[in-house]
């Protein structure tokens, strides 16, 4: 495969396929690997995503997966033929005029299909043009074909702008891991299955079913209009009437999470803002409310594009790994009073909590900004040095709200082993009982003052502290030196790092309190001496 089109980091690895999926070594830990941000190191995303999404059931054998794959491909080609084949041959133009718009005219479908394909192609031609893969005509044709068939299957919604970006990410992974030449280094049986699952000849059909499955998991409804159309035939639409004013301002500062008349995208945005964020960070939520920030102003794009516009392409893949890996894991929802009823088999639940984690991640700049500054920051999210921190925060918030688990400090990815072997234990910081048991506990009278993000952001207590200089005898000098080092480290970073900023400010606060305490004790001693 041309490395200019697909970087080697994304190429298929047949040996890992054989180890994980054929010999079933570490197969049970596949979801944990994805949640830890290391699925990319296995170089088998295309198959893993199909397993996570339930297209290929985990409990079935490889032979069953092969049969399911062949059937789905056959179904796709049947559906595609039914929408692409329009009988316009041998039509008498005196009876069926090609320019007539009559309902029963077969030419209508022909014109509608051409118009739909033209609309889709306009967006596909602009999709990820910085990547050479998406300049290939073959790739563009696949994307137009998949989006056209999906739109014809869902005429009530059809195609909407933004869908092409979601599809583009799936296309990239499918193309990167296709089998287009002979495979070496694995057993014949493993080779046979891999050639079936990643057959380049049927790539379009496989991509269609992944895209269709993702859209079925609560994403399709998000492309409906934010405000439902209201019709009142008995009244003229008067912008200055009381009713019209209420309708015009119905979005502002009202929790519509469970309103029957609200659109799906509006309900989802309000659930994240008015319910989840309020439960996790009431101080930040109240500040956004005082600034009259409407959640759909920024969350609409987060949700519809599944965060693909907020992060780099590589980070988006890691986020999607976690979203798909967390799907379908049924647990008791202890936070139903906050979230409402959740269908774990029909929704990508983690997406909502990662959105909350993003908001909390930049809480310092948000608390210091007015309405304009808040929207500017949320609509242009700063570059993130380690995307795993935000994913881990999202998972921790989900576990906190839905399962009632205590918040667990997310670990930087550098502390998690990147190479996964049959002997290595998968380190899952958000599910390890040892981490929960050994987590430092605050005194009872101080727990209420600890902010959730502070508890998550504090540095690892067990990590070795910086060595103190033997020449330094003043403890304040050590603390001042530590704070200056943290701030200098932040200034030297090429990307904004909210985690380091949180740590710097926390250390400054501790230093300030110790100085005040020392001055107070000095004054008391001077009074006693006098």
Short mmCIF file of C-alpha atoms in Angstrom, two decimals:
data_model
loop_
_atom_site.label_atom_id
_atom_site.label_comp_id
_atom_site.label_asym_id
_atom_site.label_seq_id
_atom_site.Cartn_x
_atom_site.Cartn_y
_atom_site.Cartn_z
CA UNK A 1 0.00 0.00 0.00
CA UNK A 2 1.25 3.50 -0.88
CA UNK A 3 2.56 5.09 2.33
CA UNK A 4 1.75 8.55 0.97
CA UNK A 5 -1.92 7.60 0.96
CA UNK A 6 -2.07 5.66 4.25
CA UNK A 7 0.69 6.10 6.87
CA UNK A 8 2.26 2.79 8.05
CA UNK A 9 0.92 3.37 11.58
CA UNK A 10 -2.56 2.49 10.30
CA UNK A 11 -1.73 -0.56 8.16
CA UNK A 12 -3.24 -3.96 8.91
CA UNK A 13 -1.16 -6.37 11.05
CA UNK A 14 -2.03 -9.98 10.11
CA UNK A 15 0.01 -11.50 12.97
CA UNK A 16 -1.90 -9.57 15.61
CA UNK A 17 -5.14 -10.60 13.89
CA UNK A 18 -4.12 -14.24 14.29
CA UNK A 19 -3.11 -13.73 17.94
CA UNK A 20 -6.19 -11.80 19.06
CA UNK A 21 -9.04 -13.17 16.92
CA UNK A 22 -7.96 -16.66 15.88
CA UNK A 23 -6.00 -17.86 18.90
CA UNK A 24 -8.18 -15.68 21.19
CA UNK A 25 -5.29 -14.40 23.29
CA UNK A 26 -6.40 -11.25 25.19
CA UNK A 27 -9.67 -11.33 23.23
CA UNK A 28 -11.71 -10.68 26.38
CA UNK A 29 -9.60 -7.61 27.07
CA UNK A 30 -10.19 -6.10 23.63
CA UNK A 31 -12.68 -3.54 24.97
CA UNK A 32 -10.32 -2.54 27.79
CA UNK A 33 -7.52 -2.04 25.27
CA UNK A 34 -9.79 0.32 23.30
CA UNK A 35 -10.89 2.21 26.44
CA UNK A 36 -7.22 2.63 27.40
CA UNK A 37 -6.52 4.23 24.02
CA UNK A 38 -4.37 1.43 22.58
CA UNK A 39 -6.61 -0.22 19.98
CA UNK A 40 -4.60 1.45 17.23
CA UNK A 41 -1.50 -0.48 18.29
CA UNK A 42 -3.30 -3.72 17.32
CA UNK A 43 -3.78 -2.51 13.70
CA UNK A 44 -7.15 -4.28 13.45
CA UNK A 45 -9.67 -1.48 14.00
CA UNK A 46 -11.90 -2.38 11.06
CA UNK A 47 -12.77 -5.78 12.51
CA UNK A 48 -12.77 -4.57 16.13
CA UNK A 49 -15.33 -1.86 15.38
CA UNK A 50 -17.67 -4.41 13.79
CA UNK A 51 -17.38 -6.56 16.93
CA UNK A 52 -17.94 -3.65 19.35
CA UNK A 53 -20.99 -2.46 17.39
CA UNK A 54 -22.57 -5.90 17.40
CA UNK A 55 -22.39 -6.41 13.63
CA UNK A 56 -20.30 -9.50 14.38
CA UNK A 57 -21.52 -10.90 17.74
CA UNK A 58 -18.73 -11.57 20.24
CA UNK A 59 -20.13 -14.95 21.24
CA UNK A 60 -20.05 -16.39 17.70
CA UNK A 61 -17.22 -18.30 16.02
CA UNK A 62 -15.02 -17.08 13.17
CA UNK A 63 -16.94 -19.32 10.80
CA UNK A 64 -20.19 -17.67 11.90
CA UNK A 65 -18.62 -14.25 11.40
CA UNK A 66 -17.61 -15.23 7.88
CA UNK A 67 -21.17 -16.34 7.08
CA UNK A 68 -22.67 -13.16 8.58
CA UNK A 69 -20.23 -11.03 6.58
CA UNK A 70 -21.12 -12.76 3.32
CA UNK A 71 -24.85 -12.39 4.00
CA UNK A 72 -24.56 -8.69 4.82
CA UNK A 73 -22.65 -8.10 1.60
CA UNK A 74 -25.29 -9.92 -0.40
CA UNK A 75 -28.02 -7.87 1.30
CA UNK A 76 -26.22 -4.61 0.51
CA UNK A 77 -25.85 -5.44 -3.18
CA UNK A 78 -29.54 -6.35 -3.36
CA UNK A 79 -30.55 -3.07 -1.72
CA UNK A 80 -28.18 -1.06 -3.91
CA UNK A 81 -29.53 -2.64 -7.08
CA UNK A 82 -33.11 -1.84 -6.09
CA UNK A 83 -32.29 1.87 -5.68
CA UNK A 84 -29.90 2.26 -8.60
CA UNK A 85 -31.89 0.37 -11.20
CA UNK A 86 -34.67 2.56 -12.56
CA UNK A 87 -36.54 1.29 -15.58
CA UNK A 88 -36.47 4.16 -18.04
CA UNK A 89 -35.69 2.11 -21.12
CA UNK A 90 -38.38 1.61 -23.76
CA UNK A 91 -40.62 4.27 -22.20
CA UNK A 92 -42.84 6.01 -24.72
CA UNK A 93 -42.00 9.75 -24.39
CA UNK A 94 -45.54 10.60 -25.49
CA UNK A 95 -46.88 8.79 -22.40
CA UNK A 96 -43.99 9.30 -19.97
CA UNK A 97 -42.52 12.69 -20.70
CA UNK A 98 -39.01 12.96 -19.12
CA UNK A 99 -39.76 16.59 -18.21
CA UNK A 100 -43.10 15.87 -16.58
CA UNK A 101 -43.31 16.11 -12.77
CA UNK A 102 -46.34 13.82 -12.48
CA UNK A 103 -46.13 11.48 -9.48
CA UNK A 104 -46.56 8.31 -11.47
CA UNK A 105 -43.86 9.28 -13.98
CA UNK A 106 -40.88 6.83 -13.68
CA UNK A 107 -38.54 9.62 -14.76
CA UNK A 108 -39.17 11.40 -11.44
CA UNK A 109 -37.08 8.87 -9.52
CA UNK A 110 -34.32 9.21 -12.07
CA UNK A 111 -34.14 12.99 -11.62
CA UNK A 112 -34.44 12.78 -7.82
CA UNK A 113 -31.63 10.25 -7.61
CA UNK A 114 -29.34 12.36 -9.78
CA UNK A 115 -30.07 15.44 -7.68
CA UNK A 116 -29.35 13.52 -4.45
CA UNK A 117 -26.07 12.13 -5.79
CA UNK A 118 -25.02 15.59 -6.95
CA UNK A 119 -25.76 17.00 -3.47
CA UNK A 120 -23.74 14.25 -1.79
CA UNK A 121 -20.83 14.57 -4.20
CA UNK A 122 -20.49 18.29 -3.48
CA UNK A 123 -19.73 17.49 0.17
CA UNK A 124 -17.63 14.39 -0.59
CA UNK A 125 -15.39 16.46 -2.89
CA UNK A 126 -14.59 18.71 0.11
CA UNK A 127 -14.15 15.92 2.67
CA UNK A 128 -10.70 15.65 4.33
CA UNK A 129 -8.96 17.06 1.28
CA UNK A 130 -5.75 17.46 3.29
CA UNK A 131 -5.47 13.64 3.13
CA UNK A 132 -4.43 12.18 -0.21
CA UNK A 133 -6.72 9.16 0.24
CA UNK A 134 -9.82 11.32 -0.16
CA UNK A 135 -8.63 12.77 -3.43
CA UNK A 136 -8.84 9.33 -5.09
CA UNK A 137 -11.84 8.97 -7.40
CA UNK A 138 -12.40 5.38 -6.25
CA UNK A 139 -12.77 6.51 -2.64
CA UNK A 140 -15.11 9.35 -3.60
CA UNK A 141 -17.31 6.94 -5.57
CA UNK A 142 -17.52 4.58 -2.59
CA UNK A 143 -18.56 7.43 -0.29
CA UNK A 144 -21.19 8.72 -2.73
CA UNK A 145 -22.54 5.18 -3.20
CA UNK A 146 -22.82 4.44 0.53
CA UNK A 147 -24.43 7.79 1.39
CA UNK A 148 -26.85 7.51 -1.54
CA UNK A 149 -28.04 4.02 -0.59
CA UNK A 150 -28.35 4.96 3.09
CA UNK A 151 -30.34 8.09 2.17
CA UNK A 152 -32.71 6.11 -0.05
CA UNK A 153 -33.21 3.67 2.83
CA UNK A 154 -34.14 6.58 5.12
CA UNK A 155 -36.25 8.91 2.95
CA UNK A 156 -37.76 10.63 6.01
CA UNK A 157 -34.36 12.17 6.75
CA UNK A 158 -32.30 11.56 3.58
CA UNK A 159 -28.80 13.01 3.39
CA UNK A 160 -27.69 15.88 5.63
CA UNK A 161 -24.41 17.79 5.62
CA UNK A 162 -21.98 16.34 8.15
CA UNK A 163 -22.80 12.70 7.44
CA UNK A 164 -19.97 12.58 4.91
CA UNK A 165 -17.44 13.39 7.65
CA UNK A 166 -18.60 10.48 9.80
CA UNK A 167 -18.42 8.18 6.80
CA UNK A 168 -14.96 9.46 5.88
CA UNK A 169 -13.46 8.22 9.15
CA UNK A 170 -14.86 4.72 8.55
CA UNK A 171 -13.62 4.76 4.95
CA UNK A 172 -10.10 5.66 6.10
CA UNK A 173 -9.91 2.66 8.47
CA UNK A 174 -11.45 0.29 5.90
CA UNK A 175 -9.00 1.37 3.20
CA UNK A 176 -6.01 1.23 5.57
CA UNK A 177 -6.72 -2.36 6.64
CA UNK A 178 -7.91 -3.86 3.36
CA UNK A 179 -6.37 -7.08 2.09
CA UNK A 180 -5.36 -6.43 -1.49
CA UNK A 181 -2.26 -8.61 -1.83
CA UNK A 182 -0.90 -11.92 -0.54
CA UNK A 183 -0.52 -12.29 3.23
CA UNK A 184 2.59 -13.84 4.70
CA UNK A 185 3.60 -15.00 8.17
CA UNK A 186 0.32 -16.51 9.42
CA UNK A 187 -1.38 -19.89 9.16
CA UNK A 188 -3.59 -20.75 6.19
CA UNK A 189 -6.77 -20.81 8.27
CA UNK A 190 -6.03 -17.35 9.70
CA UNK A 191 -5.25 -16.09 6.20
CA UNK A 192 -8.57 -17.39 4.88
CA UNK A 193 -10.61 -15.58 7.55
CA UNK A 194 -8.66 -12.34 7.22
CA UNK A 195 -9.18 -12.33 3.45
CA UNK A 196 -12.92 -12.69 4.05
CA UNK A 197 -13.28 -9.98 6.72
CA UNK A 198 -11.07 -7.37 5.02
CA UNK A 199 -11.68 -8.17 1.36
CA UNK A 200 -11.03 -5.00 -0.66
CA UNK A 201 -13.53 -6.12 -3.31
CA UNK A 202 -16.41 -5.79 -0.82
CA UNK A 203 -15.14 -2.76 1.06
CA UNK A 204 -18.14 -0.61 0.12
CA UNK A 205 -20.63 -3.11 1.54
CA UNK A 206 -18.69 -3.50 4.81
CA UNK A 207 -18.40 0.29 5.17
CA UNK A 208 -22.14 0.68 4.59
CA UNK A 209 -23.07 -1.62 7.48
CA UNK A 210 -20.70 0.06 9.93
CA UNK A 211 -22.01 3.50 8.94
CA UNK A 212 -25.60 2.30 9.11
CA UNK A 213 -25.03 0.82 12.57
CA UNK A 214 -23.44 4.00 13.91
CA UNK A 215 -26.33 6.08 12.59
CA UNK A 216 -28.83 3.71 14.22
CA UNK A 217 -27.24 4.30 17.64
CA UNK A 218 -28.93 7.65 18.24
CA UNK A 219 -26.84 9.61 15.71
CA UNK A 220 -29.37 9.69 12.84
CA UNK A 221 -31.97 11.57 14.90
CA UNK A 222 -29.41 14.25 15.76
CA UNK A 223 -29.48 15.44 12.13
CA UNK A 224 -33.11 16.54 12.44
CA UNK A 225 -33.69 20.31 12.82
CA UNK A 226 -32.99 21.76 16.26
CA UNK A 227 -36.41 23.41 16.45
CA UNK A 228 -39.46 21.41 15.42
CA UNK A 229 -41.70 23.19 12.96
CA UNK A 230 -44.90 24.44 14.56
CA UNK A 231 -47.97 24.95 12.44
CA UNK A 232 -50.98 27.00 13.43
CA UNK A 233 -53.37 27.26 10.51
CA UNK A 234 -55.85 29.42 12.45
CA UNK A 235 -53.34 32.17 13.13
CA UNK A 236 -51.08 34.28 10.97
CA UNK A 237 -47.42 34.23 11.87
CA UNK A 238 -46.78 37.57 13.53
CA UNK A 239 -43.29 38.01 14.90
CA UNK A 240 -44.48 40.72 17.31
CA UNK A 241 -47.34 38.71 18.83
CA UNK A 242 -46.91 37.27 22.33
CA UNK A 243 -47.19 33.67 21.09
CA UNK A 244 -44.61 34.22 18.38
CA UNK A 245 -42.21 35.79 20.88
CA UNK A 246 -42.54 32.79 23.16
CA UNK A 247 -41.88 30.46 20.24
CA UNK A 248 -38.94 32.54 19.06
CA UNK A 249 -37.29 32.46 22.50
CA UNK A 250 -38.25 28.95 23.51
CA UNK A 251 -34.64 27.74 23.47
CA UNK A 252 -33.20 30.15 26.01
CA UNK A 253 -32.43 28.95 29.56
CA UNK A 254 -35.07 26.24 29.71
CA UNK A 255 -34.32 22.60 30.41
CA UNK A 256 -36.06 20.68 27.63
CA UNK A 257 -34.46 17.30 28.33
CA UNK A 258 -37.81 15.56 28.71
CA UNK A 259 -40.12 17.88 26.74
CA UNK A 260 -42.29 15.94 24.31
CA UNK A 261 -42.31 18.70 21.69
CA UNK A 262 -38.54 19.27 21.69
CA UNK A 263 -36.37 17.80 18.93
CA UNK A 264 -33.98 14.92 19.65
CA UNK A 265 -30.87 17.05 19.22
CA UNK A 266 -32.27 19.72 21.56
CA UNK A 267 -33.13 17.13 24.21
CA UNK A 268 -29.66 15.62 23.99
CA UNK A 269 -27.92 18.99 24.27
CA UNK A 270 -30.06 19.94 27.25
CA UNK A 271 -29.46 16.58 28.92
CA UNK A 272 -25.70 17.12 28.74
CA UNK A 273 -25.84 20.75 29.86
CA UNK A 274 -28.74 20.97 32.31
CA UNK A 275 -28.50 17.48 33.82
CA UNK A 276 -25.05 15.92 33.51
CA UNK A 277 -22.90 19.05 33.76
CA UNK A 278 -25.04 20.36 36.63
CA UNK A 279 -24.62 17.08 38.53
CA UNK A 280 -20.85 16.95 37.94
CA UNK A 281 -19.84 20.62 38.23
CA UNK A 282 -22.57 22.86 39.62
CA UNK A 283 -20.25 25.87 39.93
CA UNK A 284 -19.35 25.80 36.25
CA UNK A 285 -22.95 25.07 35.24
CA UNK A 286 -24.25 28.08 37.22
CA UNK A 287 -21.63 30.32 35.60
CA UNK A 288 -22.70 29.22 32.11
CA UNK A 289 -26.33 29.82 33.07
CA UNK A 290 -25.57 33.33 34.31
CA UNK A 291 -23.90 34.02 30.97
CA UNK A 292 -27.01 32.65 29.19
CA UNK A 293 -25.08 30.04 27.22
CA UNK A 294 -27.48 27.96 25.15
CA UNK A 295 -26.22 24.36 25.04
CA UNK A 296 -27.20 23.70 21.43
CA UNK A 297 -24.91 26.53 20.33
CA UNK A 298 -21.85 24.32 20.81
CA UNK A 299 -23.07 20.80 21.63
CA UNK A 300 -24.97 20.43 18.36
CA UNK A 301 -21.68 20.14 16.44
CA UNK A 302 -20.03 18.01 19.13
CA UNK A 303 -22.81 15.42 18.90
CA UNK A 304 -23.60 15.36 15.20
CA UNK A 305 -19.98 15.00 14.14
CA UNK A 306 -19.10 12.75 17.10
CA UNK A 307 -16.30 15.16 18.09
CA UNK A 308 -14.49 14.70 14.75
CA UNK A 309 -14.30 18.49 14.22
CA UNK A 310 -12.97 19.24 17.69
CA UNK A 311 -9.87 17.00 17.64
CA UNK A 312 -7.20 15.81 15.25
CA UNK A 313 -7.93 12.85 12.99
CA UNK A 314 -5.73 10.53 15.08
CA UNK A 315 -7.38 11.61 18.34
CA UNK A 316 -10.83 11.18 16.79
CA UNK A 317 -10.02 7.54 16.03
CA UNK A 318 -9.03 6.97 19.67
CA UNK A 319 -12.26 8.61 20.87
CA UNK A 320 -14.33 6.45 18.53
CA UNK A 321 -12.50 3.35 19.80
CA UNK A 322 -13.72 4.20 23.31
CA UNK A 323 -17.26 5.12 22.18
CA UNK A 324 -17.72 1.80 20.37
CA UNK A 325 -15.97 -0.28 23.06
CA UNK A 326 -18.28 1.09 25.77
CA UNK A 327 -21.41 0.42 23.69
CA UNK A 328 -23.72 -2.42 24.67
CA UNK A 329 -22.33 -2.88 28.19
CA UNK A 330 -25.51 -3.08 30.23
CA UNK A 331 -25.40 -1.94 33.85
CA UNK A 332 -27.96 -0.81 36.39
CA UNK A 333 -28.63 2.88 35.90
CA UNK A 334 -28.49 4.34 39.40
CA UNK A 335 -28.61 7.87 38.02
CA UNK A 336 -31.93 7.60 36.21
CA UNK A 337 -33.24 10.65 38.06
CA UNK A 338 -30.54 12.64 36.22
CA UNK A 339 -30.25 10.85 32.87
CA UNK A 340 -33.76 9.47 32.42
CA UNK A 341 -34.18 6.00 30.96
CA UNK A 342 -31.20 4.80 28.92
CA UNK A 343 -31.29 2.08 26.29
CA UNK A 344 -27.73 0.77 26.44
CA UNK A 345 -28.31 -1.28 23.26
CA UNK A 346 -29.40 1.74 21.21
CA UNK A 347 -27.20 4.66 22.30
CA UNK A 348 -23.53 5.65 22.44
CA UNK A 349 -23.79 6.74 26.08
CA UNK A 350 -20.14 7.64 26.53
CA UNK A 351 -20.39 10.41 23.91
CA UNK A 352 -22.48 12.55 26.29
CA UNK A 353 -20.04 12.16 29.16
CA UNK A 354 -16.99 12.93 27.00
CA UNK A 355 -18.75 16.17 26.03
CA UNK A 356 -19.09 16.97 29.75
CA UNK A 357 -15.43 16.09 30.29
CA UNK A 358 -14.45 18.53 27.53
CA UNK A 359 -16.38 21.35 29.22
CA UNK A 360 -14.88 20.62 32.64
CA UNK A 361 -11.41 20.24 31.10
CA UNK A 362 -11.39 23.95 30.21
CA UNK A 363 -13.33 25.09 33.29
CA UNK A 364 -10.67 27.61 34.40
CA UNK A 365 -10.83 29.62 31.18
CA UNK A 366 -14.64 29.31 31.11
CA UNK A 367 -15.03 30.61 34.68
CA UNK A 368 -12.85 33.59 33.79
CA UNK A 369 -14.73 34.42 30.56
CA UNK A 370 -17.94 36.18 29.63
CA UNK A 371 -20.53 34.73 27.25
CA UNK A 372 -18.58 35.60 24.10
CA UNK A 373 -15.34 34.16 25.46
CA UNK A 374 -17.09 30.99 26.61
CA UNK A 375 -18.54 30.28 23.18
CA UNK A 376 -15.23 31.11 21.52
CA UNK A 377 -13.45 28.58 23.72
CA UNK A 378 -16.09 25.83 23.36
CA UNK A 379 -16.41 26.26 19.60
CA UNK A 380 -12.63 26.28 19.14
CA UNK A 381 -11.44 23.65 21.57
CA UNK A 382 -7.72 23.96 22.38
CA UNK A 383 -5.25 21.30 21.17
CA UNK A 384 -4.97 18.47 23.70
CA UNK A 385 -1.63 16.89 24.50
CA UNK A 386 -3.11 13.58 25.70
CA UNK A 387 -6.63 12.77 24.53
CA UNK A 388 -6.74 9.84 26.96
CA UNK A 389 -7.18 12.31 29.86
CA UNK A 390 -10.48 13.54 28.42
CA UNK A 391 -11.67 10.01 27.57
CA UNK A 392 -10.78 8.84 31.09
CA UNK A 393 -12.64 11.79 32.59
CA UNK A 394 -15.70 10.91 30.47
CA UNK A 395 -15.58 7.28 31.59
CA UNK A 396 -15.12 8.32 35.23
CA UNK A 397 -18.10 10.69 35.01
CA UNK A 398 -20.22 7.96 33.40
CA UNK A 399 -19.29 5.50 36.12
CA UNK A 400 -20.01 8.14 38.76
CA UNK A 401 -23.47 9.12 37.48
CA UNK A 402 -24.76 5.81 36.12
CA UNK A 403 -23.09 3.25 38.38
CA UNK A 404 -22.44 5.35 41.48
CA UNK A 405 -18.70 4.57 41.46
CA UNK A 406 -16.22 6.91 43.14
CA UNK A 407 -14.20 9.16 40.89
CA UNK A 408 -10.87 7.60 39.96
CA UNK A 409 -7.84 9.60 38.89
CA UNK A 410 -7.12 9.10 35.17
CA UNK A 411 -3.54 8.13 34.41
CA UNK A 412 -1.52 9.60 31.53
CA UNK A 413 -1.14 7.17 28.64
CA UNK A 414 2.61 7.01 29.23
CA UNK A 415 1.92 5.03 32.41
CA UNK A 416 -0.09 2.41 30.51
CA UNK A 417 1.80 -0.28 28.56
CA UNK A 418 1.50 0.27 24.80
CA UNK A 419 2.55 -3.23 23.71
CA UNK A 420 -0.13 -5.80 24.43
CA UNK A 421 1.02 -9.41 24.67
CA UNK A 422 -0.58 -12.58 25.94
CA UNK A 423 1.45 -12.31 29.15
CA UNK A 424 0.84 -8.62 29.91
CA UNK A 425 -2.03 -7.64 32.15
CA UNK A 426 -4.33 -4.98 30.74
CA UNK A 427 -4.12 -1.93 32.97
CA UNK A 428 -7.56 -0.29 33.16
CA UNK A 429 -7.29 2.64 35.58
CA UNK A 430 -11.04 3.19 35.69
CA UNK A 431 -11.95 -0.38 36.59
CA UNK A 432 -9.04 -1.59 38.71
CA UNK A 433 -10.23 -2.43 42.21
CA UNK A 434 -6.71 -1.89 43.53
CA UNK A 435 -6.78 1.74 42.42
CA UNK A 436 -10.11 2.31 44.13
CA UNK A 437 -8.99 0.65 47.35
CA UNK A 438 -5.69 2.50 47.53
CA UNK A 439 -7.00 5.89 46.40
CA UNK A 440 -6.15 8.54 49.01
CA UNK A 441 -9.18 9.53 51.08
CA UNK A 442 -9.81 13.08 52.23
CA UNK A 443 -10.88 13.75 55.83
CA UNK A 444 -14.63 13.73 56.30
CA UNK A 445 -14.79 17.47 57.00
CA UNK A 446 -12.85 18.27 53.81
CA UNK A 447 -14.65 16.01 51.32
CA UNK A 448 -17.46 18.46 50.68
CA UNK A 449 -14.94 21.11 49.60
CA UNK A 450 -13.24 18.93 46.98
CA UNK A 451 -14.41 19.69 43.45
CA UNK A 452 -14.84 16.58 41.25
CA UNK A 453 -12.39 17.89 38.67
CA UNK A 454 -9.86 18.70 41.42
CA UNK A 455 -10.07 15.13 42.66
CA UNK A 456 -9.51 13.83 39.15
CA UNK A 457 -6.77 16.31 38.29
CA UNK A 458 -4.52 15.97 41.33
CA UNK A 459 -1.18 14.29 40.68
CA UNK A 460 -0.59 10.67 41.53
CA UNK A 461 0.22 10.45 45.26
CA UNK A 462 2.21 7.27 44.73
CA UNK A 463 4.52 8.78 42.12
CA UNK A 464 7.98 9.73 43.35
CA UNK A 465 8.25 13.35 44.40
CA UNK A 466 11.04 15.51 43.01
CA UNK A 467 14.28 15.20 44.97
CA UNK A 468 15.04 18.10 47.28
CA UNK A 469 18.40 19.75 47.07
CA UNK A 470 20.62 18.99 50.03
CA UNK A 471 21.59 22.67 50.15
CA UNK A 472 17.98 23.80 50.62
CA UNK A 473 16.81 23.81 54.20
CA UNK A 474 13.79 26.11 53.84
CA UNK A 475 10.66 24.07 52.92
CA UNK A 476 9.04 27.14 51.34
CA UNK A 477 11.93 27.44 48.90
CA UNK A 478 11.28 23.90 47.69
CA UNK A 479 7.58 24.63 47.16
CA UNK A 480 8.28 27.89 45.35
CA UNK A 481 10.80 26.10 43.12
CA UNK A 482 8.23 23.37 42.38
CA UNK A 483 5.53 25.88 41.39
CA UNK A 484 7.95 27.86 39.20
CA UNK A 485 8.99 24.61 37.45
CA UNK A 486 5.36 23.70 36.76
CA UNK A 487 4.57 27.13 35.33
CA UNK A 488 7.76 27.16 33.25
CA UNK A 489 6.86 23.71 31.91
CA UNK A 490 3.44 25.04 30.95
CA UNK A 491 4.96 28.05 29.16
CA UNK A 492 7.33 25.80 27.19
CA UNK A 493 4.51 23.56 25.95
CA UNK A 494 3.48 24.10 22.32
CA UNK A 495 -0.11 23.12 23.16
CA UNK A 496 -2.42 24.31 25.90
CA UNK A 497 -2.65 21.77 28.74
CA UNK A 498 -5.47 22.34 31.20
CA UNK A 499 -4.25 19.43 33.33
CA UNK A 500 -0.90 21.10 34.02
CA UNK A 501 -2.60 24.44 34.60
CA UNK A 502 -4.91 22.85 37.19
CA UNK A 503 -1.90 21.34 38.94
CA UNK A 504 0.00 24.64 38.92
CA UNK A 505 -2.89 26.60 40.39
CA UNK A 506 -3.53 23.93 43.01
CA UNK A 507 0.10 24.09 44.13
CA UNK A 508 -0.03 27.89 44.23
CA UNK A 509 -3.12 27.72 46.44
CA UNK A 510 -1.39 25.28 48.80
CA UNK A 511 1.69 27.49 48.96
CA UNK A 512 -0.41 30.57 49.66
CA UNK A 513 -2.22 28.83 52.52
CA UNK A 514 1.06 27.65 54.07
CA UNK A 515 2.54 31.15 53.89
CA UNK A 516 -0.55 32.65 55.52
CA UNK A 517 -0.45 30.00 58.22
CA UNK A 518 3.26 30.63 58.86
CA UNK A 519 2.74 34.40 59.09
CA UNK A 520 -0.17 33.89 61.48
CA UNK A 521 1.94 31.65 63.74
CA UNK A 522 4.80 34.15 63.67
CA UNK A 523 2.48 36.98 64.71
CA UNK A 524 1.03 34.85 67.51
CA UNK A 525 4.53 34.01 68.78
CA UNK A 526 5.52 37.68 68.71
CA UNK A 527 2.41 38.59 70.72
CA UNK A 528 3.14 35.89 73.28
CA UNK A 529 6.78 37.02 73.58
CA UNK A 530 5.74 40.61 74.16
#
